Coordinates of C-alpha atoms and ligand atoms in Angstrom, one line a residue:
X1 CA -1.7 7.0 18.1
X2 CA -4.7 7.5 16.8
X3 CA -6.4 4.8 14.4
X4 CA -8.2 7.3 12.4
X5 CA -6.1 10.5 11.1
X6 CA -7.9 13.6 9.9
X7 CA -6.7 16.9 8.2
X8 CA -8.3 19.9 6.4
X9 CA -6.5 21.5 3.7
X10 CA -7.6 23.6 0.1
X11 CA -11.6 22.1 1.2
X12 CA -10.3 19.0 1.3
X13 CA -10.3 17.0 4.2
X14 CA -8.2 14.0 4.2
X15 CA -8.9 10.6 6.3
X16 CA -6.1 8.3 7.0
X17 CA -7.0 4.5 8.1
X18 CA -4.1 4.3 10.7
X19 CA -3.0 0.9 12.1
X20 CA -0.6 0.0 9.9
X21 CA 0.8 -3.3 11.8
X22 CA -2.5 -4.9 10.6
X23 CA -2.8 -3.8 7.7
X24 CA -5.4 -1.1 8.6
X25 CA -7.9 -3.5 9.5
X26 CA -11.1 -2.7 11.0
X27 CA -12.1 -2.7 15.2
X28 CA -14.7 -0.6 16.9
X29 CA -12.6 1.8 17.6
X30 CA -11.9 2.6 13.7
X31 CA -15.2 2.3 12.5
X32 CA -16.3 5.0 15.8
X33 CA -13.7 7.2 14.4
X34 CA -14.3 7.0 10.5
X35 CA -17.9 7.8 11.4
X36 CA -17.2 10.9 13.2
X37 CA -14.9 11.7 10.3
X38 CA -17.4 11.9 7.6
X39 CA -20.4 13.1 9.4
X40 CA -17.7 16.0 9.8
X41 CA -17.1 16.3 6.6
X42 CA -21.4 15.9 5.7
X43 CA -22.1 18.8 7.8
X44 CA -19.4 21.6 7.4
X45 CA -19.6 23.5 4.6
X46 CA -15.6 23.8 4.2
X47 CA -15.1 20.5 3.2
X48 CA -15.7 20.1 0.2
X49 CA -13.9 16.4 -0.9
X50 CA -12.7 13.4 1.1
X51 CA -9.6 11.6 0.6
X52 CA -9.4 8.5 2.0
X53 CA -6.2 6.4 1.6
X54 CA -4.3 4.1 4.3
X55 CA -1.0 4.3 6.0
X56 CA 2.2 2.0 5.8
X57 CA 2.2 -0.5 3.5
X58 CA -1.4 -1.6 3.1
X59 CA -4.7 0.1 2.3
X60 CA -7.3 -2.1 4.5
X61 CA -7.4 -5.9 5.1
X62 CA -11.0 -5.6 6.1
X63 CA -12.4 -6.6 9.7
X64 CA -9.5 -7.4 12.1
X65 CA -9.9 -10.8 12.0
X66 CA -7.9 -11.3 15.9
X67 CA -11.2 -10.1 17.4
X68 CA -13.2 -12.7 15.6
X69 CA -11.0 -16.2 16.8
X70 CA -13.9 -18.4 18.0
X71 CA -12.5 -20.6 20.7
X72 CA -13.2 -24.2 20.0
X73 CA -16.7 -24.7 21.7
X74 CA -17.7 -21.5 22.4
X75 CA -21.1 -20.4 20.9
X76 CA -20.2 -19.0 17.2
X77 CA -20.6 -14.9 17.2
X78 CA -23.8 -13.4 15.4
X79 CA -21.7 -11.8 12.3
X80 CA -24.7 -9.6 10.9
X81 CA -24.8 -7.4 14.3
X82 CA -21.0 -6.5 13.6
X83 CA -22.4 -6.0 9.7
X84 CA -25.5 -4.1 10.8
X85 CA -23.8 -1.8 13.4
X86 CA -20.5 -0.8 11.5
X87 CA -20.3 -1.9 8.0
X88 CA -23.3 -1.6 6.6
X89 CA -23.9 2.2 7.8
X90 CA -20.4 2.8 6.5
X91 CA -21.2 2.1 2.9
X92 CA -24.0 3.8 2.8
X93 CA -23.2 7.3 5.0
X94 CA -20.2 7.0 2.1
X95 CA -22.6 6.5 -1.2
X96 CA -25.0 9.3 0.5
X97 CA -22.7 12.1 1.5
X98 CA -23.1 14.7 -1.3
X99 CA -19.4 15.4 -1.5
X100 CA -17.1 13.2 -3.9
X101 CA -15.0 10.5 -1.7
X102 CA -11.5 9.8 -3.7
X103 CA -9.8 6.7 -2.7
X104 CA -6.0 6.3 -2.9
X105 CA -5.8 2.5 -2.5
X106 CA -1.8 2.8 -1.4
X107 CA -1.6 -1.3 -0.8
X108 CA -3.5 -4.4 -1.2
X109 CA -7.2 -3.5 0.2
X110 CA -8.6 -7.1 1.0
X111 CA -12.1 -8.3 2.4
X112 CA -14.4 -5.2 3.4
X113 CA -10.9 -3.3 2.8
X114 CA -11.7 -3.8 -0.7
X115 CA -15.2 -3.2 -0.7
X116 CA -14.8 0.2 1.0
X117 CA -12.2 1.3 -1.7
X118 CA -15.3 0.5 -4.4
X119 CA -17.8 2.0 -1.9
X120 CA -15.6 5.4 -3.0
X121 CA -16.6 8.2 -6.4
X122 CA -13.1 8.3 -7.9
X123 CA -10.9 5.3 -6.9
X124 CA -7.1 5.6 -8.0
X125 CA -4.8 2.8 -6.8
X126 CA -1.1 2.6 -6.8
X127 CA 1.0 0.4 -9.2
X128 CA 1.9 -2.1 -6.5
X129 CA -1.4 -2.1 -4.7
X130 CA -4.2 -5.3 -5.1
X131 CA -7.7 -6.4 -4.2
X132 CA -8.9 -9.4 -2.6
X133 CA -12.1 -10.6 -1.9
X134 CA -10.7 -13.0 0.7
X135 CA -14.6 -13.5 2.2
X136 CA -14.5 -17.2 1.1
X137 CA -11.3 -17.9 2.6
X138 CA -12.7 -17.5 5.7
X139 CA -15.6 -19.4 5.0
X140 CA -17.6 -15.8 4.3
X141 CA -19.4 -14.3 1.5
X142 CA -18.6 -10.8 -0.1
X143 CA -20.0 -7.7 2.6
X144 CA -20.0 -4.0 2.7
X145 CA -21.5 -3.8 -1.0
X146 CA -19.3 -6.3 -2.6
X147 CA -22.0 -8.6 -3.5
X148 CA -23.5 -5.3 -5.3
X149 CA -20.9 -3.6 -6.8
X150 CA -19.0 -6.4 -8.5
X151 CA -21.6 -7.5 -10.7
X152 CA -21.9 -3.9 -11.7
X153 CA -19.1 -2.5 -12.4
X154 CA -16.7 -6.1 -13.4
X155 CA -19.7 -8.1 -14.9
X156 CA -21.4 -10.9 -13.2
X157 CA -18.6 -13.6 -14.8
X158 CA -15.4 -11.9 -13.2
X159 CA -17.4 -11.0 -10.2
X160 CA -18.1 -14.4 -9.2
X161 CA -14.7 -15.3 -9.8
X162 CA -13.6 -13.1 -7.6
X163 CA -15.9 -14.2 -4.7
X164 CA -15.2 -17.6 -5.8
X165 CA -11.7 -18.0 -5.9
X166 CA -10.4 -14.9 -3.4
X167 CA -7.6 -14.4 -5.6
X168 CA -5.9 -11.4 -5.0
X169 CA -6.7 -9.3 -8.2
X170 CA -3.8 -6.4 -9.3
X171 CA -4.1 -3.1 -9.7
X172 CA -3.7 -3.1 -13.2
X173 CA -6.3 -5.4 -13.8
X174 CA -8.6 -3.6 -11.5
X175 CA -8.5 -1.0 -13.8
X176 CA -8.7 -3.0 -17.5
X177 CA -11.7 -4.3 -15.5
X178 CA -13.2 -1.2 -14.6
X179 CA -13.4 -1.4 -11.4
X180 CA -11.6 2.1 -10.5
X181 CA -10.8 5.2 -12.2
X182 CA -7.0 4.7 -12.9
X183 CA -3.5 2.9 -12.0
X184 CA -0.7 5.4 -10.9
X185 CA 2.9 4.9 -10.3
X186 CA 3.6 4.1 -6.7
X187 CA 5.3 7.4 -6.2
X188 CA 2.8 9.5 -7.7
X189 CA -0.3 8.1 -6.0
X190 CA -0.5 10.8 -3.2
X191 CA 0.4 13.9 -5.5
X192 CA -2.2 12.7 -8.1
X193 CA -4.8 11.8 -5.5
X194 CA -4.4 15.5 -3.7
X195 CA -4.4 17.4 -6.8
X196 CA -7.7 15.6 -7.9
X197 CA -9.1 16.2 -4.4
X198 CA -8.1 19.8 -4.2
X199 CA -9.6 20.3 -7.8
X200 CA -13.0 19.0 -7.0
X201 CA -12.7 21.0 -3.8
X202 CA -12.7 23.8 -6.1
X203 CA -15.8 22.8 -8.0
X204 CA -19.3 22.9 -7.7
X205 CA -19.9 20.6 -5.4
X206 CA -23.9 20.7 -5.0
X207 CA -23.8 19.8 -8.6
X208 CA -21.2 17.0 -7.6
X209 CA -23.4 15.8 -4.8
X210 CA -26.3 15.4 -7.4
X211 CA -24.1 13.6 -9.6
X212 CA -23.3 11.0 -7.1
X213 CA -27.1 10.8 -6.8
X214 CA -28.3 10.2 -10.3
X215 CA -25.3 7.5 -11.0
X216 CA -26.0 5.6 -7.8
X217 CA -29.5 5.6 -8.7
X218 CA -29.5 4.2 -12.2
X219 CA -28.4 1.3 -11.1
X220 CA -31.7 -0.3 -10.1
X221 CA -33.8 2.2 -12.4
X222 CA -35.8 2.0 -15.7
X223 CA -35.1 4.5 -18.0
X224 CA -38.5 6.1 -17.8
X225 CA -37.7 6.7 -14.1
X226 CA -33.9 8.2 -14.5
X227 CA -34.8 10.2 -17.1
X228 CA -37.4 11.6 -14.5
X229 CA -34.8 11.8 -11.6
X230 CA -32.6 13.7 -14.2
X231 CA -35.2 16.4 -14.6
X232 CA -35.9 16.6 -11.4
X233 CA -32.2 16.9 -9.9
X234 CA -31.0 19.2 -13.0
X235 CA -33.7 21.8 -11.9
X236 CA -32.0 21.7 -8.0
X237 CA -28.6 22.2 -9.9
X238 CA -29.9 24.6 -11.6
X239 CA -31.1 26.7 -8.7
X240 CA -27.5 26.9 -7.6
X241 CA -25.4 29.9 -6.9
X242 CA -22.7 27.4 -9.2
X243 CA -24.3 27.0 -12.2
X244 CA -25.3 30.7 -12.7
X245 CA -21.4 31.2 -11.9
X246 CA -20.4 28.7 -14.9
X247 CA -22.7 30.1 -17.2
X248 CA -21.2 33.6 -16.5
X249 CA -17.9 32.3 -17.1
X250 CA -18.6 30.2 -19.8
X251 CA -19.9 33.7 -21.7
X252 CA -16.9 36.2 -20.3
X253 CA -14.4 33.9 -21.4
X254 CA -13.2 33.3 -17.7
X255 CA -12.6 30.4 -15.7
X256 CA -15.1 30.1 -13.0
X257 CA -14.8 30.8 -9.4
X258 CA -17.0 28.2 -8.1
X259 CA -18.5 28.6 -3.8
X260 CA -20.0 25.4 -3.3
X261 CA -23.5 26.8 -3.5
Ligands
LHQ1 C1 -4.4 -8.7 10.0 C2 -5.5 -8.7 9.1 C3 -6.8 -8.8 9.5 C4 -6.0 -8.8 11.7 C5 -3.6 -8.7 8.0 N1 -7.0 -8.8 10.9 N2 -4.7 -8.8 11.3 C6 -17.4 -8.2 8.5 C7 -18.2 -8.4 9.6 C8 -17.8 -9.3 10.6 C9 -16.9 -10.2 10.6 C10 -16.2 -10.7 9.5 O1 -15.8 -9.8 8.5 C11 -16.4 -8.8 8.0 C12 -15.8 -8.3 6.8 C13 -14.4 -8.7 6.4 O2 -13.6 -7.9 6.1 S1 -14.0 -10.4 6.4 C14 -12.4 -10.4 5.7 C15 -11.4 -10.0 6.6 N3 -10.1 -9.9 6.0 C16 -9.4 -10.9 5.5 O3 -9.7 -12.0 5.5 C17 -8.0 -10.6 5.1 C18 -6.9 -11.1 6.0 N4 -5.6 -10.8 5.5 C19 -5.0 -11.3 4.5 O4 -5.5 -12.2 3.8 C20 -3.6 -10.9 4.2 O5 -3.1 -10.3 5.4 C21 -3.5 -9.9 3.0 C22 -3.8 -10.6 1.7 C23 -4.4 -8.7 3.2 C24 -2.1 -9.3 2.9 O6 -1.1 -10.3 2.9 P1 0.4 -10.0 3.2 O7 0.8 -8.9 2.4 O8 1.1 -11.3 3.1 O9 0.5 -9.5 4.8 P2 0.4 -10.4 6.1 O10 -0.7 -11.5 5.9 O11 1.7 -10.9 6.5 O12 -0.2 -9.3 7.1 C25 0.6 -8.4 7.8 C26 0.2 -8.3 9.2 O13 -1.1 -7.8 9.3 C27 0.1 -9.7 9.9 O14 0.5 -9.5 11.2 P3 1.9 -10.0 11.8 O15 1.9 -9.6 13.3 O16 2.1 -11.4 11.5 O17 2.9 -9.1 11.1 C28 -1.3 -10.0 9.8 O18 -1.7 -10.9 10.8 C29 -2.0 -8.7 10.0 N5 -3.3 -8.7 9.4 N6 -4.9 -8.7 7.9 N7 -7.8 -8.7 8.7

């Protein structure tokens, strides 16, 4: 069995993390596959959204932690190659691909697990599942873009209790803190997660793609420079076939029919 499963459907194409008797945790084999997964989904124009979500009873418990025993003696392991190699281009072929990545976080989603899940546009998680930044119960610090999106979306006091304490945080809480979109019921999350795939699949996603842009950007610019990136990326949108499609619409009354372009 695969640890990666992948499906197209409606423009979206769906990615399931798939070894379920560890929690979806990550090996090489994994990472190889989610990579292939959304450079597919970067380069053909019929995808249109990702759905990432994980199978069994967990989302992701982060690096699989049975490849990382250090015998007693032997010379530790250099953890920034591993960081460098897998995670680290994960996060950020996720942030840049100009399509909107929904998350349905289906269990508790722990270590980089967690930090992927954040790493997604429009995260919904399921009534049962949790987050746990379990880095410093391992004697590690938050990685895959913990460290930066914490702080930013949680506040820097509830961030560094997080990291701090690696409690495991619920999925209701998650979302009073802000740190997804919403909390659905268990046996809704898939329907709810499809249906907001599908529907973005049927938007305009160049305009989508720019939106990711602008957002990720004003994290770490001065308003003098967004307000510049704004113009600049609002002319690109409005170059696209989309946008002279929504005005159209907008003006005969319609709903729009929306290619992508
Ligand atoms: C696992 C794992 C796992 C292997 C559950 N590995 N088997 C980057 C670069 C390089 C190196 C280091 O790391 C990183 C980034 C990271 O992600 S570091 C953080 C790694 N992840 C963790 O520390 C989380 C470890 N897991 C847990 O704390 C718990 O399993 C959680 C809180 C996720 C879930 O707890 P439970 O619901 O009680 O489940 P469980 O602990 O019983 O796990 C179920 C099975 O899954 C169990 O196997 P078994 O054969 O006993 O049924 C676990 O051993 C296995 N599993 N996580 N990361």
């Amino acid at each position: 069995m695969s640890s990666i499963l992948v499906s197209l459907d409606g423009g979206v194409l769906s990615i399931t993390l798939n070894r379920p008797d560890k929690l979806n945790a990550f090996n090489p084999e994994m990472h190889q596959l989610l990579k292939a997964a959304l450079e597919r989904a970067r380069d053909e124009a019929a995808v249109r959204a990702v759905l990432l979500t994980g199978a069994g009873r967990g989302f992701c418990a982060g690096q699989d932690l049975s490849e990382r025993n250090v015998a007693p003696g032997a010379a530790p392991i250099d953890l920034s190659v591993t960081i460098g190699s897998y995670y680290n281009p994960l996060v950020r072929r996720m942030r840049e691909l100009p399509k909107p990545i929904v998350c349905a976080v289906n269990g508790v989603a722990a270590g980089a697990g967690a930090n992927l899940a954040l790493a997604c546009d429009l995260v919904f998680a399921a009534r049962s599942a949790s987050f746990v930044q379990a880095f410093s119960r391992i004697g590690l610090l938050p990685d895959s873009g913990g460290t930066y999106f914490l702080p930013r979306l949680a506040g820097s006091a509830r961030a560094m209790g997080l990291a701090l304490l690696g409690d495991k945080l619920s999925a209701e809480d998650a979302g009073r803190w802000g740190l997804i979109w919403k909390v659905v019921e268990d046996a809704n999350l898939m329907d709810e997660c499809t249906a907001a795939a599908r529907s973005l699949a049927a938007g305009p996603t160049k305009a989508y793609g720019l939106i990711k842009k602008a957002l990720y950007a004003s994290a770490s610019n001065t308003l003098d420079a967004q307000l510049d990136l704004e113009r600049d990326l609002q002319r690109e949108a409005g170059y696209s076939e989309d946008y002279r499609e929504g005005v159209a619409a907008f003006m005969q009354k319609r709903k729009p029919a929306f290619k992508g372009k």
